[in-house]
PDB file of C-alpha atoms in Angstrom:
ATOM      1  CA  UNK A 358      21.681 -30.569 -43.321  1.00 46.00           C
ATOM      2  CA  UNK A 359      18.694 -31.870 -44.660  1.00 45.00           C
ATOM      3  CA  UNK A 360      18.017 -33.615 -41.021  1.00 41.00           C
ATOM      4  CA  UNK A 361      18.728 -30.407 -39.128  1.00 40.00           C
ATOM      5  CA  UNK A 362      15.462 -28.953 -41.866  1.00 40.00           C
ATOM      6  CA  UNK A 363      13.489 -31.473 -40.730  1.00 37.00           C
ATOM      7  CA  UNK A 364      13.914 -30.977 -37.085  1.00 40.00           C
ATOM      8  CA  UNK A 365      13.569 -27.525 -37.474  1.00 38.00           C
ATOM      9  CA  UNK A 366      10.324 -27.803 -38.840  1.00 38.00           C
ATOM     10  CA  UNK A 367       9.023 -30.649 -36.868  1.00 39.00           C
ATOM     11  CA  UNK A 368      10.001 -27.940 -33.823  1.00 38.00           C
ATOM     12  CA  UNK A 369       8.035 -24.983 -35.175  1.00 37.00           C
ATOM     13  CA  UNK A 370       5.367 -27.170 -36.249  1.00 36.00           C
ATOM     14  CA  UNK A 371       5.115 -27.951 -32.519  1.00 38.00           C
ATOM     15  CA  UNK A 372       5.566 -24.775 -31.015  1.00 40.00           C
ATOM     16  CA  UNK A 373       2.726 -23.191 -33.143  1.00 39.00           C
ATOM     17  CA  UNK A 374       0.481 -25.911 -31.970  1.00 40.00           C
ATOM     18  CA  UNK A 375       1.446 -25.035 -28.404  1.00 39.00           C
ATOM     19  CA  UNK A 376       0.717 -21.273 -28.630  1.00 47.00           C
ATOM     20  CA  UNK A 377      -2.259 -21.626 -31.189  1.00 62.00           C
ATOM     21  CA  UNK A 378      -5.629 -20.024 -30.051  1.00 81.00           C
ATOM     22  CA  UNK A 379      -8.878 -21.876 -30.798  1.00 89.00           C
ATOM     23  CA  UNK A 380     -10.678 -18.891 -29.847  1.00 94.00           C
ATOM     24  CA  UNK A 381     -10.536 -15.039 -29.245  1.00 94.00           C
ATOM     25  CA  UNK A 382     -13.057 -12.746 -28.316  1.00 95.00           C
ATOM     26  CA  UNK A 383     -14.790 -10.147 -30.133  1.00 94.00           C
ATOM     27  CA  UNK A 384     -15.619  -8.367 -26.626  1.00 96.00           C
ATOM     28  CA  UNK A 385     -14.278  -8.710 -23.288  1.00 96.00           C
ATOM     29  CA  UNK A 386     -16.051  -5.871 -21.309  1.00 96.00           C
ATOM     30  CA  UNK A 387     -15.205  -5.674 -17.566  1.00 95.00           C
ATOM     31  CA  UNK A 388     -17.455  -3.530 -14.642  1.00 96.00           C
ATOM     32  CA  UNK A 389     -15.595  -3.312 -11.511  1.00 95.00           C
ATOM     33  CA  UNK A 390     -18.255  -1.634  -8.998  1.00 94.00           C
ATOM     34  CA  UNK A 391     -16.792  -0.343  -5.711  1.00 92.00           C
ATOM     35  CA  UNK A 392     -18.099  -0.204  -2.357  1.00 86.00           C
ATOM     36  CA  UNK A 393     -17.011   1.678   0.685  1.00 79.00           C
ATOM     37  CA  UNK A 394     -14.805  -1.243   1.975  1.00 78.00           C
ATOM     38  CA  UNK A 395     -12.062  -3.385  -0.238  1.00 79.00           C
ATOM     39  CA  UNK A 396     -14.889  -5.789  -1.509  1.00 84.00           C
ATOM     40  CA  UNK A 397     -15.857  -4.968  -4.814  1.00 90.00           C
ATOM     41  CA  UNK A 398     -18.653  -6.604  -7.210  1.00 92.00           C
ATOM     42  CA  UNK A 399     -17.117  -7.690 -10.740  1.00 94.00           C
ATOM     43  CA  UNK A 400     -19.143  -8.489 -14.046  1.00 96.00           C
ATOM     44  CA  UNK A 401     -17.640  -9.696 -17.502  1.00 96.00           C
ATOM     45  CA  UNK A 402     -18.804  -9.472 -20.587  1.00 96.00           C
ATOM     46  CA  UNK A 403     -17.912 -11.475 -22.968  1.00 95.00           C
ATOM     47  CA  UNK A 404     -18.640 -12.553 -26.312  1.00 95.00           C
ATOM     48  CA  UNK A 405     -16.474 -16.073 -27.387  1.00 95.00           C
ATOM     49  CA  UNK A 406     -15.696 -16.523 -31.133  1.00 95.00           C
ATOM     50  CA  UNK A 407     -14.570 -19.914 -32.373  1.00 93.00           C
ATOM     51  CA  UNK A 408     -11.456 -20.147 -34.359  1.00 93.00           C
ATOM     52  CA  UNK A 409     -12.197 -24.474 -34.211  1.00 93.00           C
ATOM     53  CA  UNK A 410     -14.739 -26.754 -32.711  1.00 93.00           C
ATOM     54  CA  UNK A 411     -14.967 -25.375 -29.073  1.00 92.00           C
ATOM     55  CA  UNK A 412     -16.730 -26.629 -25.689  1.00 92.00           C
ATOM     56  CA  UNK A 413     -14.844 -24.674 -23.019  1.00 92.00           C
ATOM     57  CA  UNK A 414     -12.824 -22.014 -22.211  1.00 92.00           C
ATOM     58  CA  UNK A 415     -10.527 -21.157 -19.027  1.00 92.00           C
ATOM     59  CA  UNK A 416      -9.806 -17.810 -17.633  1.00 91.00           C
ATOM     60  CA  UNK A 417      -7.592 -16.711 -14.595  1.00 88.00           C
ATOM     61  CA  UNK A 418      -9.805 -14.640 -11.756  1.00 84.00           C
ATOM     62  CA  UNK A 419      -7.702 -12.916  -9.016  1.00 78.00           C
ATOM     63  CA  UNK A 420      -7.401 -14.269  -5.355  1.00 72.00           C
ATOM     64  CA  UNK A 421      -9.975 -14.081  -2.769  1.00 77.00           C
ATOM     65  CA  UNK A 422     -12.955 -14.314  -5.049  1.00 85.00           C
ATOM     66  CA  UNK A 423     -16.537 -15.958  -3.959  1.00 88.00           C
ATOM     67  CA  UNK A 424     -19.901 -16.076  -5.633  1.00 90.00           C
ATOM     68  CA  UNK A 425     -18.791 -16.740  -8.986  1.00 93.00           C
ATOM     69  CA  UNK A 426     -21.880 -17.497 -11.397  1.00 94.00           C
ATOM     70  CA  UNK A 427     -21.630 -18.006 -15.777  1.00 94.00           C
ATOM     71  CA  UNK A 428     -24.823 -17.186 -17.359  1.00 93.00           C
ATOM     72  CA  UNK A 429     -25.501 -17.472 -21.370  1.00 93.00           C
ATOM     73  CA  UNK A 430     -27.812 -14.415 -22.667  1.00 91.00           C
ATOM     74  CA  UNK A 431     -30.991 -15.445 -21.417  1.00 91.00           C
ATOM     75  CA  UNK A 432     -29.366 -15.419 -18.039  1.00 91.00           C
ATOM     76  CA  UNK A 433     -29.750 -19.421 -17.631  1.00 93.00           C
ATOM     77  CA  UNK A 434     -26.562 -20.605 -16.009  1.00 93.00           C
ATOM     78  CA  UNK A 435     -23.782 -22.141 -17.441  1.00 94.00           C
ATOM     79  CA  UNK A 436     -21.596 -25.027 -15.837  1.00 94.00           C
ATOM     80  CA  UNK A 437     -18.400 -24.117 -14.472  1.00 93.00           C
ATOM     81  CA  UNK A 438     -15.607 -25.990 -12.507  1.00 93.00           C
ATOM     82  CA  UNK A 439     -12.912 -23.931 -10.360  1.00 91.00           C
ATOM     83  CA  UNK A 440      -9.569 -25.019  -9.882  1.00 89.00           C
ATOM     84  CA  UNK A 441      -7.316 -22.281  -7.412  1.00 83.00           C
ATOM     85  CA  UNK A 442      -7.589 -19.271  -9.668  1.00 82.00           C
ATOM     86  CA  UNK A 443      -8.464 -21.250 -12.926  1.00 89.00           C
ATOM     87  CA  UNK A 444     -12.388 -20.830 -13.948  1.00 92.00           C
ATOM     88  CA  UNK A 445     -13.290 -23.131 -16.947  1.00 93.00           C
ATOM     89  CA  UNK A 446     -16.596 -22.235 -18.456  1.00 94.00           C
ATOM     90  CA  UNK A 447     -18.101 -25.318 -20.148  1.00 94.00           C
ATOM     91  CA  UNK A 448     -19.822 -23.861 -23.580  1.00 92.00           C
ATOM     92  CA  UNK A 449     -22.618 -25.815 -25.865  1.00 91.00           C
ATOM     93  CA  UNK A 450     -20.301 -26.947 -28.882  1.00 92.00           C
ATOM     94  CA  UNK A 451     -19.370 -24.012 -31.236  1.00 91.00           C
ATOM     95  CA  UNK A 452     -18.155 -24.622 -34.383  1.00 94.00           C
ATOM     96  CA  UNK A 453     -15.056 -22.369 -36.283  1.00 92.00           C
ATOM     97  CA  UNK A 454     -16.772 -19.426 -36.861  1.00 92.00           C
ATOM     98  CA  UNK A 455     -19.857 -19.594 -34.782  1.00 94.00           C
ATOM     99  CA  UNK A 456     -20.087 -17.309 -31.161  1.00 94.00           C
ATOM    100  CA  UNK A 457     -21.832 -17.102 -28.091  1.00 95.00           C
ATOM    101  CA  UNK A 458     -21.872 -14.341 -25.296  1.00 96.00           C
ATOM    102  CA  UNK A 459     -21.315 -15.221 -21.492  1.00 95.00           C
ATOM    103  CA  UNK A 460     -21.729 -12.982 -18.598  1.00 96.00           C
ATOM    104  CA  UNK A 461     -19.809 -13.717 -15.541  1.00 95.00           C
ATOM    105  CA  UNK A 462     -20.127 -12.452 -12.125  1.00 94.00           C
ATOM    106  CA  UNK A 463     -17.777 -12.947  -8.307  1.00 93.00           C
ATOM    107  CA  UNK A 464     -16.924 -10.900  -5.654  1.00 92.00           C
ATOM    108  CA  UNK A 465     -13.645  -9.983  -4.868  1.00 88.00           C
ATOM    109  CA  UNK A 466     -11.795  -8.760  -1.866  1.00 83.00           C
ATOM    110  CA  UNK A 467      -8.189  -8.272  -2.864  1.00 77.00           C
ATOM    111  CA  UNK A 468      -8.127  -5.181  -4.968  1.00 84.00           C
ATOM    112  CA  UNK A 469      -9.173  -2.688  -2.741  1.00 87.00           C
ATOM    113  CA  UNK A 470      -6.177  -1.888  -0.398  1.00 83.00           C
ATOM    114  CA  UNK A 471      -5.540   1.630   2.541  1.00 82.00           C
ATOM    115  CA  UNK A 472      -3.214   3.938   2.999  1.00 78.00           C
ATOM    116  CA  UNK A 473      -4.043   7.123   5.339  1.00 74.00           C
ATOM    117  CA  UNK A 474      -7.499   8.485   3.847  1.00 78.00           C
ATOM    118  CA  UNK A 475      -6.577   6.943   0.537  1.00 86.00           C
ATOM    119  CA  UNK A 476      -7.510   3.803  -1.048  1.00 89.00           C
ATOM    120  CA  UNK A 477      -5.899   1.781  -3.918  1.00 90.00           C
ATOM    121  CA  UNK A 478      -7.405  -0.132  -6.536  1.00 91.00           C
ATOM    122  CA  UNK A 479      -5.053  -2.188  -8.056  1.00 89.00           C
ATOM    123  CA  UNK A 480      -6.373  -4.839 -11.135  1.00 88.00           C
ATOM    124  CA  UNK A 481      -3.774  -6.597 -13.268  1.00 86.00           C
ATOM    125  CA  UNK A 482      -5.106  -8.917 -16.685  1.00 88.00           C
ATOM    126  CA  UNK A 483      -3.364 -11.262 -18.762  1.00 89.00           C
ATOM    127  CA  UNK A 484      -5.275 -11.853 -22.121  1.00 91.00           C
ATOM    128  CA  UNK A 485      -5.692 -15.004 -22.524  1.00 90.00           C
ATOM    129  CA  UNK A 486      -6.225 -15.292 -26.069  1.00 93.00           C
ATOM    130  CA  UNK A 487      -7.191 -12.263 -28.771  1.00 95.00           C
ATOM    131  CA  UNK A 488      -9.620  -9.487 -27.647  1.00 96.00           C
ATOM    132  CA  UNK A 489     -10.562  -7.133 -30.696  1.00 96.00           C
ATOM    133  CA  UNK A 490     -12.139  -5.161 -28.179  1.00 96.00           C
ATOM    134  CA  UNK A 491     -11.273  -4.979 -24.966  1.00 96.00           C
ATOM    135  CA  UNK A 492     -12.977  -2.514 -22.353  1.00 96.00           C
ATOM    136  CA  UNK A 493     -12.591  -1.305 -18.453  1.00 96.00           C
ATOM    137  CA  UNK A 494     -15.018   0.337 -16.309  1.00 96.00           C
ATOM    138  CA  UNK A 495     -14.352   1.409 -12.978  1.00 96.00           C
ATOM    139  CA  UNK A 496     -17.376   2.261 -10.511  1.00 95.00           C
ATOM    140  CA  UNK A 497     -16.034   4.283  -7.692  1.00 94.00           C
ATOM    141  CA  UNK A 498     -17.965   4.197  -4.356  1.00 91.00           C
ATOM    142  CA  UNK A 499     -21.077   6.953  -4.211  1.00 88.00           C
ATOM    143  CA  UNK A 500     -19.487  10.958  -3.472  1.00 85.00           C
ATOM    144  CA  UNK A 501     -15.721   9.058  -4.089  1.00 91.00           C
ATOM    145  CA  UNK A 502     -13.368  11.107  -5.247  1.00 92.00           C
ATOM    146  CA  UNK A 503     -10.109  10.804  -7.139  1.00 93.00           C
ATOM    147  CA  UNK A 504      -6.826  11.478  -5.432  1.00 91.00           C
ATOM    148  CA  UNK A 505      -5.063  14.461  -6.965  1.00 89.00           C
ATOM    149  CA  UNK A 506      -0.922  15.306  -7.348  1.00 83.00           C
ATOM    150  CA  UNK A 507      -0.381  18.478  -8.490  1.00 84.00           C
ATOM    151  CA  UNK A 508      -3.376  18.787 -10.079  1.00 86.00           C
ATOM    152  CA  UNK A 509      -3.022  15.399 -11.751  1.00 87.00           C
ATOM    153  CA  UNK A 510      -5.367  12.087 -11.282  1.00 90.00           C
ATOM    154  CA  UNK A 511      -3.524   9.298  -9.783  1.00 89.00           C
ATOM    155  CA  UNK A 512      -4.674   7.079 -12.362  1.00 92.00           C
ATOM    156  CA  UNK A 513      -2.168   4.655 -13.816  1.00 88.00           C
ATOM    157  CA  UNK A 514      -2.358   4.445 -17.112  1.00 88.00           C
ATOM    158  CA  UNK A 515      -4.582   7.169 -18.326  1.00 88.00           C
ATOM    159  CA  UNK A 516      -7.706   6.930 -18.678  1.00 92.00           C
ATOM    160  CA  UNK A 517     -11.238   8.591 -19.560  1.00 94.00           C
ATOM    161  CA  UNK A 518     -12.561   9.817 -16.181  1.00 94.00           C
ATOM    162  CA  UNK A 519     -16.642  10.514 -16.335  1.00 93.00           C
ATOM    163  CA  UNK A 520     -18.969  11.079 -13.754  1.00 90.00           C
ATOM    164  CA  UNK A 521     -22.895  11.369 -12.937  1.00 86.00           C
ATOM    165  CA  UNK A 522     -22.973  13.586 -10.631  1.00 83.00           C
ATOM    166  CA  UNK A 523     -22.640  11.181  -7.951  1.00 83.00           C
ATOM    167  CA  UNK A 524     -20.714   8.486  -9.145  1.00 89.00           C
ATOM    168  CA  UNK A 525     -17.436   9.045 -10.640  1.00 94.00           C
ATOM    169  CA  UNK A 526     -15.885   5.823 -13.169  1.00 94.00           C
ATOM    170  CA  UNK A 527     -12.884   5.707 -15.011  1.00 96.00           C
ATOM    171  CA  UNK A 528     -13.085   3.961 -18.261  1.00 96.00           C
ATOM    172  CA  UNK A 529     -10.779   1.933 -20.423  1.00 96.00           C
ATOM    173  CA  UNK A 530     -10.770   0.822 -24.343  1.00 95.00           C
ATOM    174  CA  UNK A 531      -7.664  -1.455 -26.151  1.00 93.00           C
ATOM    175  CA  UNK A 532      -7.091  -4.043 -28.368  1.00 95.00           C
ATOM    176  CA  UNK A 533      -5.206  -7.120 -26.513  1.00 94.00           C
ATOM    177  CA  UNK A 534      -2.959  -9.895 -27.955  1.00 94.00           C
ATOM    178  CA  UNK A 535      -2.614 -13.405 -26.511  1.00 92.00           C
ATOM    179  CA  UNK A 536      -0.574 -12.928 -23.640  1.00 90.00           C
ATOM    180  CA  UNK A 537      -0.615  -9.426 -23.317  1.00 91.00           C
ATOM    181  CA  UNK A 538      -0.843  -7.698 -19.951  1.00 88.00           C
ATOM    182  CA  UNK A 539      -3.141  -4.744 -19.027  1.00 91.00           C
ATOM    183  CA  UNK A 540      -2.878  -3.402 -15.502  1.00 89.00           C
ATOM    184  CA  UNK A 541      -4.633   0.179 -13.850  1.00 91.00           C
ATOM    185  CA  UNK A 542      -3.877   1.705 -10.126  1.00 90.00           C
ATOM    186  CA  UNK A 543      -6.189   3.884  -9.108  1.00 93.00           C
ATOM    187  CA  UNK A 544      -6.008   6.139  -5.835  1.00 92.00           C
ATOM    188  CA  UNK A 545      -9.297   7.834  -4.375  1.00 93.00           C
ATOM    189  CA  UNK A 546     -11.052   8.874  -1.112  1.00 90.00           C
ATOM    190  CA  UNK A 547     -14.768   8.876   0.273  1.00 86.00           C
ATOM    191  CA  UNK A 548     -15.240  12.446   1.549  1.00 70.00           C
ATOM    192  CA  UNK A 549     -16.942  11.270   4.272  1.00 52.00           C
ATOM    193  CA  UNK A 550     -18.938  14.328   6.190  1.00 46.00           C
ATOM    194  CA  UNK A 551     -17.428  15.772   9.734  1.00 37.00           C
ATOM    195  CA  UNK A 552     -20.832  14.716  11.092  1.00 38.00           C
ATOM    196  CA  UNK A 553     -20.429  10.807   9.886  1.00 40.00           C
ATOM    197  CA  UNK A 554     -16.655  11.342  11.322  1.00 38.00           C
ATOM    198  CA  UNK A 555     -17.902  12.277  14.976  1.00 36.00           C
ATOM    199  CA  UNK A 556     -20.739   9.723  15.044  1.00 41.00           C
ATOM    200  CA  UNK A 557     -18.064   6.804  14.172  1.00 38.00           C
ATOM    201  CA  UNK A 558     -15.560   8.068  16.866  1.00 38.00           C
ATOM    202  CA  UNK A 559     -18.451   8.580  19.297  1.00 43.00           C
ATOM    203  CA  UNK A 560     -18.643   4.360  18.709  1.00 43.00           C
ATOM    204  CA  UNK A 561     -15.049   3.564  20.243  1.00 41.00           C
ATOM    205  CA  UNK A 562     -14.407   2.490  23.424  1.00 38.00           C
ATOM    206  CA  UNK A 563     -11.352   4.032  25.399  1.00 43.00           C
ATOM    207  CA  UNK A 564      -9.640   0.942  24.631  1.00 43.00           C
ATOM    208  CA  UNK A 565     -10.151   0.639  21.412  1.00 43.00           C
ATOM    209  CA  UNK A 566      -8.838   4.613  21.054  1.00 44.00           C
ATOM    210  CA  UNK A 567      -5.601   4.017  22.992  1.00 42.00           C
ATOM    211  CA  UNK A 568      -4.632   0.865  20.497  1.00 42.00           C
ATOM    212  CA  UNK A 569      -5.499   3.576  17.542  1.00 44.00           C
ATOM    213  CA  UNK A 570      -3.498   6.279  18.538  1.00 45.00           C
ATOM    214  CA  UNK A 571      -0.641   3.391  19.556  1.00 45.00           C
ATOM    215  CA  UNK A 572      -1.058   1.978  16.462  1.00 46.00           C
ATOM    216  CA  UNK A 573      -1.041   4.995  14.362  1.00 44.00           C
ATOM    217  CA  UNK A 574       2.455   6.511  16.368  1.00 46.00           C
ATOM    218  CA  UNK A 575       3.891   2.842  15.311  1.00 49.00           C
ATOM    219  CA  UNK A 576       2.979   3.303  11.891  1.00 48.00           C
ATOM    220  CA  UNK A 577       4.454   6.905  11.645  1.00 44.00           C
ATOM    221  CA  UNK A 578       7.722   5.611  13.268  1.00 45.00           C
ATOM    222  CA  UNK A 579       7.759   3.170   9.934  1.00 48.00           C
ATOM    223  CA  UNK A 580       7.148   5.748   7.619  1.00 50.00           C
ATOM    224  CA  UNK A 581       9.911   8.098   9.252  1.00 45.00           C
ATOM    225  CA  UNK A 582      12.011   5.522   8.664  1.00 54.00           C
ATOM    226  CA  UNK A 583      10.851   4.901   5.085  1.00 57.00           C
ATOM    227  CA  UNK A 584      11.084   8.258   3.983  1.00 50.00           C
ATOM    228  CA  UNK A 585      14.634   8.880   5.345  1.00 61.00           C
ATOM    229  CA  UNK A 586      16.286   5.569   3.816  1.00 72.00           C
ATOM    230  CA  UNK A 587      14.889   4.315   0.486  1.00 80.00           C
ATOM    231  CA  UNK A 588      14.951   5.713  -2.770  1.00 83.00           C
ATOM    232  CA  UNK A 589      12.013   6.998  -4.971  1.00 80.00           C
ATOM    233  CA  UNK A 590      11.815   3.681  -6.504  1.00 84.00           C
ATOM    234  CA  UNK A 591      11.956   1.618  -3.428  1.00 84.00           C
ATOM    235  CA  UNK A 592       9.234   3.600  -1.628  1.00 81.00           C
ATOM    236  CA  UNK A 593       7.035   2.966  -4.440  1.00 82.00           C
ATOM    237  CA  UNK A 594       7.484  -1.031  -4.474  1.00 84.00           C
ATOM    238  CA  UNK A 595       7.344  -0.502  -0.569  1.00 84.00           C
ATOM    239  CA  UNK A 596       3.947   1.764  -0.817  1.00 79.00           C
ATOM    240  CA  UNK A 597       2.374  -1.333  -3.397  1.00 82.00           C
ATOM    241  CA  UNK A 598       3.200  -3.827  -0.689  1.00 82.00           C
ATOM    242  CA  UNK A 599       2.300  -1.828   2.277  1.00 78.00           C
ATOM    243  CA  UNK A 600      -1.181  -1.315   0.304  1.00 72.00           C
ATOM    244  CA  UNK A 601      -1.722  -4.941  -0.652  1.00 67.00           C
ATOM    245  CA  UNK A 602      -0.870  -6.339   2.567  1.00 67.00           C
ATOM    246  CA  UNK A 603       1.579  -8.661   0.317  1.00 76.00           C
ATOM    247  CA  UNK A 604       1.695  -8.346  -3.549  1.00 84.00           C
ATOM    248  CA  UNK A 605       2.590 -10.902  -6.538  1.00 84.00           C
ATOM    249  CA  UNK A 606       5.818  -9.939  -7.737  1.00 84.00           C
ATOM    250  CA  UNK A 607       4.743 -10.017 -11.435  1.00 81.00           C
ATOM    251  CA  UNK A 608       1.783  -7.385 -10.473  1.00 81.00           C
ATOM    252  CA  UNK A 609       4.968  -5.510  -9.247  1.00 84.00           C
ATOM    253  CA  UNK A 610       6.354  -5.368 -12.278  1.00 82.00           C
ATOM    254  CA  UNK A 611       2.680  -4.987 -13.915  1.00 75.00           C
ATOM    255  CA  UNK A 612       1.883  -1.462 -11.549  1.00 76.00           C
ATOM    256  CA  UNK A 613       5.280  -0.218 -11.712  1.00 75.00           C
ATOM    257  CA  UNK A 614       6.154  -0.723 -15.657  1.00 74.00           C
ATOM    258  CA  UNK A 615       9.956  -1.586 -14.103  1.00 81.00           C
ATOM    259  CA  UNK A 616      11.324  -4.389 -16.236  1.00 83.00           C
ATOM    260  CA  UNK A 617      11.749  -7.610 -14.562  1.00 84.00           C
ATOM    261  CA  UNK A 618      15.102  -7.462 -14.093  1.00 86.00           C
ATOM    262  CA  UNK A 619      14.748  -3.757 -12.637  1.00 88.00           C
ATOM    263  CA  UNK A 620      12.350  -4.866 -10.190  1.00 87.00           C
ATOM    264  CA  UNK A 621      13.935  -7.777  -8.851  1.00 87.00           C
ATOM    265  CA  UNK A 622      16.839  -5.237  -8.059  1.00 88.00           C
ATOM    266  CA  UNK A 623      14.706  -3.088  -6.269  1.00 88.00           C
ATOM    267  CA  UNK A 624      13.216  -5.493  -4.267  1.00 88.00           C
ATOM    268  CA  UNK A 625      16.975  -7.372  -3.301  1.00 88.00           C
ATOM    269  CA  UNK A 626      17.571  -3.947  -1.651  1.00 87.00           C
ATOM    270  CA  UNK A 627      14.512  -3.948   0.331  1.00 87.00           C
ATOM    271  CA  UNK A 628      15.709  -7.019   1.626  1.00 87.00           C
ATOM    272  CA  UNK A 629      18.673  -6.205   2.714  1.00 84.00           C
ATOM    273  CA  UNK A 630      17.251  -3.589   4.186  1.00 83.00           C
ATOM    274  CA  UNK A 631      15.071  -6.235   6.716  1.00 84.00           C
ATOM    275  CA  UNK A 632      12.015  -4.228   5.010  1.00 85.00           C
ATOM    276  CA  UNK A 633      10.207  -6.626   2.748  1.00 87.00           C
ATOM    277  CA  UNK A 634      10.439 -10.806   2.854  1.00 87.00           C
ATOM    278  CA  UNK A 635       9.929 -12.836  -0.553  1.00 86.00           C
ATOM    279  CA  UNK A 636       8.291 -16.222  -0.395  1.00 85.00           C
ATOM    280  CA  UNK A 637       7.695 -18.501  -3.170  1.00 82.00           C
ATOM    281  CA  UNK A 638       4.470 -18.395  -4.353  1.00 78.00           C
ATOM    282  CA  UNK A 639       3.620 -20.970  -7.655  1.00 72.00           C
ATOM    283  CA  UNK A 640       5.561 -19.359 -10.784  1.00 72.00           C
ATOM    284  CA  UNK A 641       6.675 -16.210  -9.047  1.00 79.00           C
ATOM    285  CA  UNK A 642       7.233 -14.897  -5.490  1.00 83.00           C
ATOM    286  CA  UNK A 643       5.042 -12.892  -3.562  1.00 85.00           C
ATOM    287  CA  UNK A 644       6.608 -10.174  -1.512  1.00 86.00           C
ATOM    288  CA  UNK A 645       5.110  -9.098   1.819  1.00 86.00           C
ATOM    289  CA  UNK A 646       6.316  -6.505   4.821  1.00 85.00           C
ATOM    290  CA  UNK A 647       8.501  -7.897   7.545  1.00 80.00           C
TER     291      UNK A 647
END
């Protein structure tokens, strides 16, 4: 008995070493700033505070970034070493109970996704240690609006909605754990003027029209066929992966708040359906359009 004790504690002694954090942030403050096409400019804000003697830290940006810079608060810049998604920032040594503020900046390409006249903005987070406060601003594109259903924002979760006058953003506040997961979907449209609208068709060639309009009759074909045979969950998973042109599976489940196990289901059917195609893709399987 008194070995089983032992191991027991020799175990938890281990595991809390494991999931220990040597640092969590007082402020993590991300500006997303959207432009007319899916690239979008993205700033965070953060200020690091040191649980133990600290020299780096490593966070997890989203696919398809470029330009990524780290800058302290003078704005000198601050080595950093990339590794497929994983960006470790190298810090001058803090010691437990000391902080320091970084600003980091990249470009992104991959949350800014079409469907008809609308566009998506998808963002998905995992905290990757403590945030005390945590905060979300969304810059839509200049005269963007929001995409309305029945009078509601399609804005998933909820969120406070402010404008200028010519900019709209939608804004964000929580308190994350280690580990915790914060995702937003957010559908708008440009309004783009009837004048802007004849000068870009007046730029396409007869060619280039017949492919749209052939194009365009394929694509409603699909969506006939979507409409008539899937459910009002499978047409949503369908819509996220028709938007992202391919979609992590775990953003799936993220966007959807389905349960794993729920959205695994979902997406089976879709397969036997010849709709969708899974592929492995690291520690979860990204899901694309046949």
């Amino acid at each position: 008995m008194r070995k089983i004790i032992v191991l027991l504690t020799t175990v938890l002694i281990l595991l809390t070493g494991t999931f220990a954090q040597n640092h969590y942030f007082d402020l993590f403050y991300v500006k997303t700033y959207l432009g007319g096409g899916d690239i979008s400019r993205n700033i965070i804000e953060a200020n690091i505070v040191a649980l133990e003697p600290l020299q780096e830290i490593v966070l997890e940006l989203p696919e398809n970034f470029a330009d990524v810079r780290a800058e302290d608060i003078q704005g000198n810049d601050i080595d950093i070493t990339i590794v497929e998604n994983d960006l470790t920032i190298y810090l001058d040594p803090l010691e437990k109970g000391r902080s320091t503020f970084v600003k980091i900046t990249y470009f992104t390409d991959d949350s800014v996704s079409f469907i008809n006249d609308n566009r998506i903005f998808t963002y998905a987070f995992t905290s990757p240690s403590r945030i005390k406060d945590f905060r979300f601003t969304i810059f839509l594109p200049l005269k963007a609006t929001i995409t309305m259903k029945n009078g509601t924002p399609l804005v998933y979760p909820r969120a406070e909605i402010d404008s200028d006058g010519e900019k709209i953003s939608v804004k964000y506040k929580e308190t994350l754990e280690q580990g915790q997961e914060f995702s937003t979907l957010i559908t708008y449209n440009l309004n783009r003027n009837h004048t802007y609208l004849l000068f870009l068709l007046g730029l396409f060639s007869g060619a280039l029209i017949v492919w749209f309009f052939l194009k365009r009759r394929n694509n409603r074909r699909i969506n006939v066929r979507v409409s008539e045979t899937l459910d009002e969950d499978e047409k949503l998973i369908y819509d996220l992966v028709r938007a992202k042109d391919g979609i992590l599976q775990k953003e799936i489940v993220q966007l959807t708040n389905f349960s794993k196990s729920k959205a695994s289901k979902v997406i089976r059917e879709l397969e036997k359906k010849n709709i969708v195609k899974k592929e492995p893709y690291r520690k979860t399987n990204k899901i694309f359009l046949r």
